[in-house]
mmCIF file of C-alpha atoms in Angstrom:
data_model
loop_
_atom_site.group_PDB
_atom_site.id
_atom_site.type_symbol
_atom_site.label_atom_id
_atom_site.label_comp_id
_atom_site.label_asym_id
_atom_site.label_seq_id
_atom_site.Cartn_x
_atom_site.Cartn_y
_atom_site.Cartn_z
ATOM 1 C CA MET A 9 96.768 -39.127 202.995
ATOM 2 C CA ILE A 10 97.134 -35.352 203.557
ATOM 3 C CA THR A 11 97.703 -33.920 207.045
ATOM 4 C CA PHE A 12 97.367 -30.193 207.775
ATOM 5 C CA THR A 13 98.936 -28.690 210.902
ATOM 6 C CA VAL A 14 99.379 -25.180 212.327
ATOM 7 C CA PRO A 15 102.488 -23.506 213.886
ATOM 8 C CA LYS A 16 102.778 -23.318 217.660
ATOM 9 C CA GLU A 17 101.934 -19.579 217.613
ATOM 10 C CA LEU A 18 98.502 -20.392 216.182
ATOM 11 C CA ARG A 19 97.602 -23.177 218.587
ATOM 12 C CA SER A 20 96.743 -20.902 221.524
ATOM 13 C CA VAL A 21 94.353 -18.937 219.277
ATOM 14 C CA LEU A 22 92.504 -22.074 218.253
ATOM 15 C CA ARG A 23 92.362 -23.364 221.824
ATOM 16 C CA ALA A 24 90.947 -20.051 223.131
ATOM 17 C CA ASP A 25 88.012 -20.201 220.655
ATOM 18 C CA GLN A 26 87.773 -23.849 219.671
ATOM 19 C CA ARG A 27 84.521 -23.851 217.700
ATOM 20 C CA ALA A 28 85.521 -20.954 215.450
ATOM 21 C CA GLY A 29 89.159 -22.056 215.284
ATOM 22 C CA TYR A 30 88.400 -25.648 214.323
ATOM 23 C CA GLU A 31 85.873 -24.504 211.719
ATOM 24 C CA ALA A 32 88.527 -22.263 210.206
ATOM 25 C CA LEU A 33 91.100 -25.057 210.190
ATOM 26 C CA MET A 34 88.810 -27.659 208.607
ATOM 27 C CA ASN A 35 87.239 -25.294 206.061
ATOM 28 C CA ALA A 36 90.593 -23.849 204.953
ATOM 29 C CA SER A 37 92.281 -27.232 204.559
ATOM 30 C CA ALA A 38 89.388 -28.794 202.628
ATOM 31 C CA ALA A 39 89.096 -25.749 200.334
ATOM 32 C CA ALA A 40 92.843 -25.846 199.686
ATOM 33 C CA ILE A 41 92.658 -29.448 198.504
ATOM 34 C CA GLU A 42 89.740 -28.691 196.171
ATOM 35 C CA ASP A 43 91.226 -25.503 194.693
ATOM 36 C CA VAL A 44 94.735 -26.836 194.099
ATOM 37 C CA ALA A 45 93.402 -30.092 192.632
ATOM 38 C CA SER A 46 91.072 -28.253 190.237
ATOM 39 C CA ALA A 47 94.070 -26.308 188.888
ATOM 40 C CA THR A 48 96.202 -29.448 188.465
ATOM 41 C CA ARG A 49 96.364 -30.760 184.899
ATOM 42 C CA ALA A 50 95.682 -34.360 185.899
ATOM 43 C CA LEU A 51 92.483 -33.375 187.773
ATOM 44 C CA LYS A 52 91.244 -30.407 185.746
ATOM 45 C CA GLY A 53 87.452 -30.441 185.483
ATOM 46 C CA CYS A 54 87.079 -33.257 188.029
ATOM 47 C CA GLN A 55 85.121 -33.416 191.250
ATOM 48 C CA LEU A 56 87.098 -34.867 194.139
ATOM 49 C CA GLY A 57 85.736 -37.007 196.923
ATOM 50 C CA PHE A 58 87.486 -37.158 200.302
ATOM 51 C CA PHE A 59 86.938 -37.100 204.039
ATOM 52 C CA GLY A 60 88.834 -35.583 206.960
ATOM 53 C CA CYS A 61 89.144 -36.208 210.681
ATOM 54 C CA LEU A 62 90.174 -33.593 213.265
ATOM 55 C CA HIS A 63 92.731 -34.534 215.951
ATOM 56 C CA THR A 64 93.901 -32.256 218.728
ATOM 57 C CA TRP A 65 96.552 -34.425 220.395
ATOM 58 C CA GLY A 66 99.698 -36.308 219.469
ATOM 59 C CA ARG A 67 101.579 -38.973 221.389
ATOM 60 C CA ASP A 68 101.753 -36.844 224.548
ATOM 61 C CA PRO A 69 98.226 -35.802 225.641
ATOM 62 C CA MET A 70 99.588 -32.791 227.562
ATOM 63 C CA VAL A 71 100.684 -31.252 224.249
ATOM 64 C CA TYR A 72 97.982 -29.432 222.298
ATOM 65 C CA HIS A 73 98.464 -30.215 218.603
ATOM 66 C CA PRO A 74 95.389 -29.533 216.404
ATOM 67 C CA HIS A 75 95.624 -31.065 212.920
ATOM 68 C CA VAL A 76 93.381 -32.645 210.285
ATOM 69 C CA HIS A 77 93.952 -35.925 208.452
ATOM 70 C CA TYR A 78 92.398 -36.283 204.996
ATOM 71 C CA LEU A 79 92.049 -39.465 202.999
ATOM 72 C CA VAL A 80 91.882 -38.464 199.329
ATOM 73 C CA PRO A 81 91.529 -40.998 196.470
ATOM 74 C CA GLY A 82 94.004 -40.450 193.640
ATOM 75 C CA GLY A 83 91.542 -39.254 191.058
ATOM 76 C CA GLY A 84 88.292 -37.454 190.392
ATOM 77 C CA VAL A 85 84.912 -37.795 188.706
ATOM 78 C CA LEU A 86 84.061 -36.231 185.367
ATOM 79 C CA ARG A 87 80.471 -35.029 184.986
ATOM 80 C CA ASN A 88 78.384 -34.078 181.954
ATOM 81 C CA ALA A 89 76.345 -30.900 181.496
ATOM 82 C CA LYS A 90 73.485 -32.373 183.544
ATOM 83 C CA GLY A 91 75.774 -33.168 186.463
ATOM 84 C CA LYS A 92 75.785 -36.939 185.941
ATOM 85 C CA ALA A 93 79.021 -38.788 186.683
ATOM 86 C CA THR A 94 80.358 -40.196 183.412
ATOM 87 C CA ALA A 95 83.962 -41.271 183.991
ATOM 88 C CA TRP A 96 86.795 -41.559 186.512
ATOM 89 C CA LYS A 97 90.060 -39.706 185.850
ATOM 90 C CA GLN A 98 93.089 -41.229 187.559
ATOM 91 C CA THR A 99 96.132 -39.254 188.749
ATOM 92 C CA PRO A 100 99.682 -40.388 187.963
ATOM 93 C CA THR A 101 101.337 -42.846 190.339
ATOM 94 C CA ASN A 102 102.747 -41.217 193.496
ATOM 95 C CA PHE A 103 101.527 -37.730 192.502
ATOM 96 C CA PHE A 104 98.431 -35.848 193.524
ATOM 97 C CA VAL A 105 99.096 -32.094 193.630
ATOM 98 C CA HIS A 106 102.147 -29.858 193.934
ATOM 99 C CA HIS A 107 103.179 -29.842 197.599
ATOM 100 C CA GLY A 108 104.446 -26.249 197.733
ATOM 101 C CA THR A 109 101.325 -24.878 196.062
ATOM 102 C CA LEU A 110 99.099 -26.719 198.498
ATOM 103 C CA ILE A 111 100.919 -25.178 201.482
ATOM 104 C CA ARG A 112 100.687 -21.628 200.085
ATOM 105 C CA VAL A 113 96.986 -21.918 199.279
ATOM 106 C CA TYR A 114 96.240 -23.480 202.658
ATOM 107 C CA LYS A 115 98.035 -20.651 204.518
ATOM 108 C CA ALA A 116 96.133 -17.997 202.557
ATOM 109 C CA LYS A 117 92.769 -19.663 203.068
ATOM 110 C CA LEU A 118 93.388 -20.176 206.783
ATOM 111 C CA ALA A 119 94.124 -16.459 207.133
ATOM 112 C CA ASP A 120 90.856 -15.638 205.326
ATOM 113 C CA GLU A 121 88.865 -18.034 207.523
ATOM 114 C CA LEU A 122 90.352 -16.514 210.693
ATOM 115 C CA ARG A 123 89.547 -12.984 209.464
ATOM 116 C CA ALA A 124 85.935 -14.007 208.815
ATOM 117 C CA ARG A 125 85.640 -15.225 212.413
ATOM 118 C CA GLY A 126 87.421 -12.305 214.049
ATOM 119 C CA LEU A 127 90.476 -14.317 215.093
ATOM 120 C CA TYR A 128 93.103 -13.036 212.681
ATOM 121 C CA ASP A 129 94.185 -10.084 214.827
ATOM 122 C CA LYS A 130 94.808 -12.452 217.757
ATOM 123 C CA VAL A 131 97.476 -14.334 215.789
ATOM 124 C CA PRO A 132 101.054 -13.049 216.290
ATOM 125 C CA ALA A 133 102.404 -11.542 213.076
ATOM 126 C CA THR A 134 105.442 -13.794 213.287
ATOM 127 C CA ALA A 135 103.239 -16.878 212.968
ATOM 128 C CA TRP A 136 102.652 -16.268 209.264
ATOM 129 C CA HIS A 137 106.399 -16.402 208.627
ATOM 130 C CA LYS A 138 106.685 -19.784 210.286
ATOM 131 C CA LYS A 139 106.738 -23.055 208.393
ATOM 132 C CA PHE A 140 103.272 -24.549 207.849
ATOM 133 C CA VAL A 141 103.651 -28.311 207.768
ATOM 134 C CA VAL A 142 101.416 -30.200 205.317
ATOM 135 C CA ASP A 143 102.242 -33.880 204.886
ATOM 136 C CA LEU A 144 101.290 -35.381 201.530
ATOM 137 C CA VAL A 145 101.928 -39.131 201.506
ATOM 138 C CA PRO A 146 100.746 -41.852 199.043
ATOM 139 C CA VAL A 147 99.381 -44.840 200.969
ATOM 140 C CA ASP A 148 98.617 -47.882 198.763
ATOM 141 C CA ASN A 149 94.867 -48.499 198.480
ATOM 142 C CA GLY A 150 93.809 -46.604 201.596
ATOM 143 C CA HIS A 151 92.894 -49.618 203.763
ATOM 144 C CA SER A 152 95.837 -49.036 206.103
ATOM 145 C CA VAL A 153 94.909 -45.378 206.539
ATOM 146 C CA VAL A 154 91.294 -46.166 207.377
ATOM 147 C CA LYS A 155 92.541 -48.721 209.890
ATOM 148 C CA TYR A 156 94.787 -46.046 211.411
ATOM 149 C CA LEU A 157 92.146 -43.288 211.527
ATOM 150 C CA ALA A 158 89.139 -45.357 212.620
ATOM 151 C CA PRO A 159 90.143 -45.785 216.302
ATOM 152 C CA TYR A 160 90.708 -42.026 216.634
ATOM 153 C CA VAL A 161 87.135 -41.107 215.730
ATOM 154 C CA HIS A 162 85.820 -41.936 219.206
ATOM 155 C CA ARG A 163 89.080 -42.336 221.141
ATOM 156 C CA VAL A 164 90.026 -39.944 223.957
ATOM 157 C CA ALA A 165 93.412 -38.298 224.395
ATOM 158 C CA ILE A 166 94.807 -41.004 226.689
ATOM 159 C CA SER A 167 93.668 -44.531 227.499
ATOM 160 C CA ASP A 168 93.622 -46.067 230.986
ATOM 161 C CA HIS A 169 96.448 -48.550 230.370
ATOM 162 C CA ARG A 170 98.903 -45.708 229.779
ATOM 163 C CA ILE A 171 98.226 -44.234 233.228
ATOM 164 C CA LYS A 172 100.698 -46.007 235.524
ATOM 165 C CA ALA A 173 100.191 -44.289 238.889
ATOM 166 C CA ILE A 174 97.835 -41.851 240.623
ATOM 167 C CA ASP A 175 98.417 -40.408 244.089
ATOM 168 C CA ASP A 176 97.946 -37.196 246.033
ATOM 169 C CA ASP A 177 100.969 -35.600 244.389
ATOM 170 C CA GLY A 178 100.115 -36.241 240.755
ATOM 171 C CA VAL A 179 99.696 -38.615 237.824
ATOM 172 C CA THR A 180 102.307 -40.731 236.080
ATOM 173 C CA TYR A 181 101.688 -41.865 232.501
ATOM 174 C CA GLN A 182 103.588 -43.235 229.533
ATOM 175 C CA TYR A 183 103.832 -42.085 225.912
ATOM 176 C CA GLN A 184 105.850 -42.920 222.831
ATOM 177 C CA PRO A 185 107.263 -39.921 220.940
ATOM 178 C CA SER A 186 106.577 -39.733 217.220
ATOM 179 C CA LYS A 187 109.111 -41.533 215.013
ATOM 180 C CA SER A 188 110.624 -43.206 218.059
ATOM 181 C CA LYS A 189 110.444 -46.695 219.512
ATOM 182 C CA THR A 190 111.310 -45.515 223.004
ATOM 183 C CA ILE A 191 108.511 -45.364 225.592
ATOM 184 C CA LYS A 192 108.890 -42.419 227.967
ATOM 185 C CA THR A 193 107.343 -41.765 231.378
ATOM 186 C CA ARG A 194 106.058 -38.378 232.469
ATOM 187 C CA ARG A 195 104.728 -37.184 235.793
ATOM 188 C CA VAL A 196 102.452 -34.128 236.192
ATOM 189 C CA THR A 197 100.298 -32.720 238.950
ATOM 190 C CA GLY A 198 96.634 -33.600 239.083
ATOM 191 C CA GLN A 199 95.689 -30.073 237.982
ATOM 192 C CA GLN A 200 98.046 -30.249 235.012
ATOM 193 C CA PHE A 201 96.704 -33.634 233.987
ATOM 194 C CA ALA A 202 93.076 -32.455 234.181
ATOM 195 C CA ALA A 203 93.846 -29.309 232.200
ATOM 196 C CA GLY A 204 95.801 -31.275 229.599
ATOM 197 C CA PHE A 205 92.954 -33.747 229.142
ATOM 198 C CA ALA A 206 90.237 -31.051 229.054
ATOM 199 C CA GLN A 207 91.902 -29.131 226.208
ATOM 200 C CA HIS A 208 91.038 -32.030 223.870
ATOM 201 C CA ILE A 209 87.300 -32.007 224.634
ATOM 202 C CA LEU A 210 85.536 -30.778 221.494
ATOM 203 C CA PRO A 211 82.722 -28.209 221.487
ATOM 204 C CA THR A 212 79.217 -29.612 221.825
ATOM 205 C CA GLN A 213 77.920 -31.258 218.611
ATOM 206 C CA PHE A 214 81.059 -30.350 216.677
ATOM 207 C CA ARG A 215 81.540 -32.594 213.628
ATOM 208 C CA LYS A 216 85.116 -33.892 213.741
ATOM 209 C CA VAL A 217 84.665 -36.115 210.654
ATOM 210 C CA ARG A 218 83.532 -34.405 207.435
ATOM 211 C CA TYR A 219 82.925 -35.649 203.913
ATOM 212 C CA HIS A 220 83.453 -33.587 200.763
ATOM 213 C CA GLY A 221 82.700 -33.845 197.045
ATOM 214 C CA TRP A 222 81.180 -37.070 195.833
ATOM 215 C CA MET A 223 81.629 -38.628 199.302
ATOM 216 C CA ASN A 224 79.124 -36.177 200.734
ATOM 217 C CA ASN A 225 75.609 -37.486 201.354
ATOM 218 C CA ASN A 226 74.149 -34.636 199.264
ATOM 219 C CA THR A 227 75.958 -35.629 196.078
ATOM 220 C CA ARG A 228 73.917 -36.756 193.074
ATOM 221 C CA SER A 229 76.071 -39.846 192.524
ATOM 222 C CA GLY A 230 76.056 -42.752 194.932
ATOM 223 C CA ILE A 231 79.204 -44.471 196.122
ATOM 224 C CA GLU A 232 78.339 -47.604 194.147
ATOM 225 C CA GLU A 233 78.157 -45.580 190.925
ATOM 226 C CA ILE A 234 81.552 -44.003 191.596
ATOM 227 C CA ARG A 235 83.050 -47.385 192.439
ATOM 228 C CA MET A 236 81.859 -48.797 189.115
ATOM 229 C CA LEU A 237 83.452 -45.872 187.234
ATOM 230 C CA VAL A 238 86.732 -46.554 189.019
ATOM 231 C CA TRP A 239 86.546 -50.215 188.048
ATOM 232 C CA PHE A 240 86.017 -49.254 184.420
ATOM 233 C CA ALA A 241 89.000 -46.878 184.499
ATOM 234 C CA LEU A 242 91.299 -49.462 186.092
ATOM 235 C CA GLY A 243 90.197 -52.254 183.780
ATOM 236 C CA TRP A 244 88.594 -54.347 186.501
ATOM 237 C CA VAL A 245 85.296 -54.787 184.582
ATOM 238 C CA TYR A 246 84.912 -56.859 181.412
ATOM 239 C CA TRP A 247 81.984 -56.758 179.000
ATOM 240 C CA LEU A 248 81.548 -60.472 178.404
ATOM 241 C CA ALA A 249 78.530 -60.031 176.140
ATOM 242 C CA SER A 250 79.879 -57.157 174.052
ATOM 243 C CA GLY A 251 82.061 -59.236 171.754
ATOM 244 C CA MET A 252 85.178 -57.363 172.929
ATOM 245 C CA ALA A 253 86.199 -60.004 175.459
ATOM 246 C CA ARG A 254 87.827 -63.199 174.260
ATOM 247 C CA ARG A 255 85.485 -66.161 174.288
ATOM 248 C CA GLU A 256 86.290 -69.833 173.958
ATOM 249 C CA PRO A 257 84.555 -71.583 171.042
ATOM 250 C CA GLN A 258 81.539 -73.557 172.171
ATOM 251 C CA ALA A 259 81.064 -77.157 171.177
ATOM 252 C CA LYS A 260 78.097 -77.740 168.883
ATOM 253 C CA VAL A 261 75.282 -79.607 170.638
ATOM 254 C CA PRO A 262 74.025 -82.486 168.482
ATOM 255 C CA THR A 263 70.374 -82.377 167.528
ATOM 256 C CA LEU A 264 68.168 -84.941 169.274
ATOM 257 C CA ARG A 265 66.737 -87.462 166.814
ATOM 258 C CA CYS A 266 63.790 -89.798 167.103
ATOM 259 C CA ARG A 267 64.859 -93.444 167.263
ATOM 260 C CA ARG A 268 61.979 -94.553 165.036
ATOM 261 C CA CYS A 269 61.637 -91.936 162.294
ATOM 262 C CA GLY A 270 64.933 -90.052 162.610
ATOM 263 C CA GLY A 271 63.197 -86.663 162.860
ATOM 264 C CA SER A 272 64.487 -83.815 165.078
ATOM 265 C CA MET A 273 63.154 -83.639 168.636
ATOM 266 C CA GLN A 274 62.764 -80.891 171.224
ATOM 267 C CA VAL A 275 62.286 -80.885 175.013
ATOM 268 C CA ALA A 276 58.604 -80.662 175.919
ATOM 269 C CA ILE A 277 58.667 -81.328 179.652
ATOM 270 C CA VAL A 278 61.132 -81.952 182.530
ATOM 271 C CA TYR A 279 59.745 -84.317 185.135
ATOM 272 C CA ASN A 280 60.918 -85.331 188.610
ATOM 273 C CA HIS A 281 59.420 -88.597 189.830
ATOM 274 C CA GLU A 282 59.667 -87.443 193.451
ATOM 275 C CA LEU A 283 57.305 -84.518 192.840
ATOM 276 C CA PRO A 284 53.613 -84.827 191.943
ATOM 277 C CA VAL A 285 53.849 -82.120 189.246
ATOM 278 C CA PRO A 286 56.320 -81.346 186.437
ATOM 279 C CA LEU A 287 59.257 -79.063 187.186
ATOM 280 C CA LEU A 288 59.227 -77.421 183.766
ATOM 281 C CA ALA A 289 56.798 -77.556 180.927
ATOM 282 C CA LEU A 290 57.365 -75.855 177.567
ATOM 283 C CA ASN A 291 54.675 -74.361 175.339
ATOM 284 C CA CYS A 292 51.943 -74.867 177.920
ATOM 285 C CA GLY A 293 50.320 -72.987 180.766
ATOM 286 C CA LEU A 294 51.698 -75.068 183.641
ATOM 287 C CA VAL A 295 53.335 -73.273 186.562
ATOM 288 C CA TYR A 296 57.158 -73.202 186.707
ATOM 289 C CA PHE A 297 58.653 -74.628 189.901
ATOM 290 C CA ASP A 298 62.175 -73.572 190.871
ATOM 291 C CA SER A 299 64.000 -76.775 191.815
ATOM 292 C CA SER A 300 66.748 -74.839 193.617
#
């Protein structure tokens, strides 16, 4: 899983123009993954497939924290000259791309995206000297990450059970800071609470979940085709009829012999006494009935 964040100095710029700012953030982060991966030896010439989800809040809903989570499989698809997927190329264990290179490319692409949307001049010059945090973490087979991200797709910044009290003076709610097991209580005025909640409302029809590469609906290869290529690469598929797989020797079936003359016999018809017609007839025009 790869998570892209922005420094505090950039957050106010994104919040002031959310549609353009979020587009810049998601486009720059996705392009950084694709460009750095294409230059990595393990993924050279491969097409990646990944999806990302935009979040604007953390544990405390009053804090504005725009970031994008990406779930990226550890490998890519090789294609032939006609664009057909031919093989899956796996990355080494616990390595995807160089972390420092990914941060530098992401920072440069974010600056370009903000320039294209007229937001670059609104960013304080000191922001580009700040540390851009990009978390790059291997996460088993991805099931745990999907389980973590799925509730956030349609979840709001704060759920009802975390709101402990509402009165004329304000709102009291609970939150658990990141990397902490301590639950804290915070009280804000009604106006502060409404403003804090409203800052997480996305622009109308904005797509917060986006698919790239072979995960995109417009790709020429379906997900089932990619899954089969992965199975081949990982050795999860065996060609039982190819002669490559080990097969147990089969016992020789004795030839049926006639009791009277001793000649060889063959099955001509299979009959079930409970049915008015034969189940299977060989070398004749009778209809086959499936007994199952």
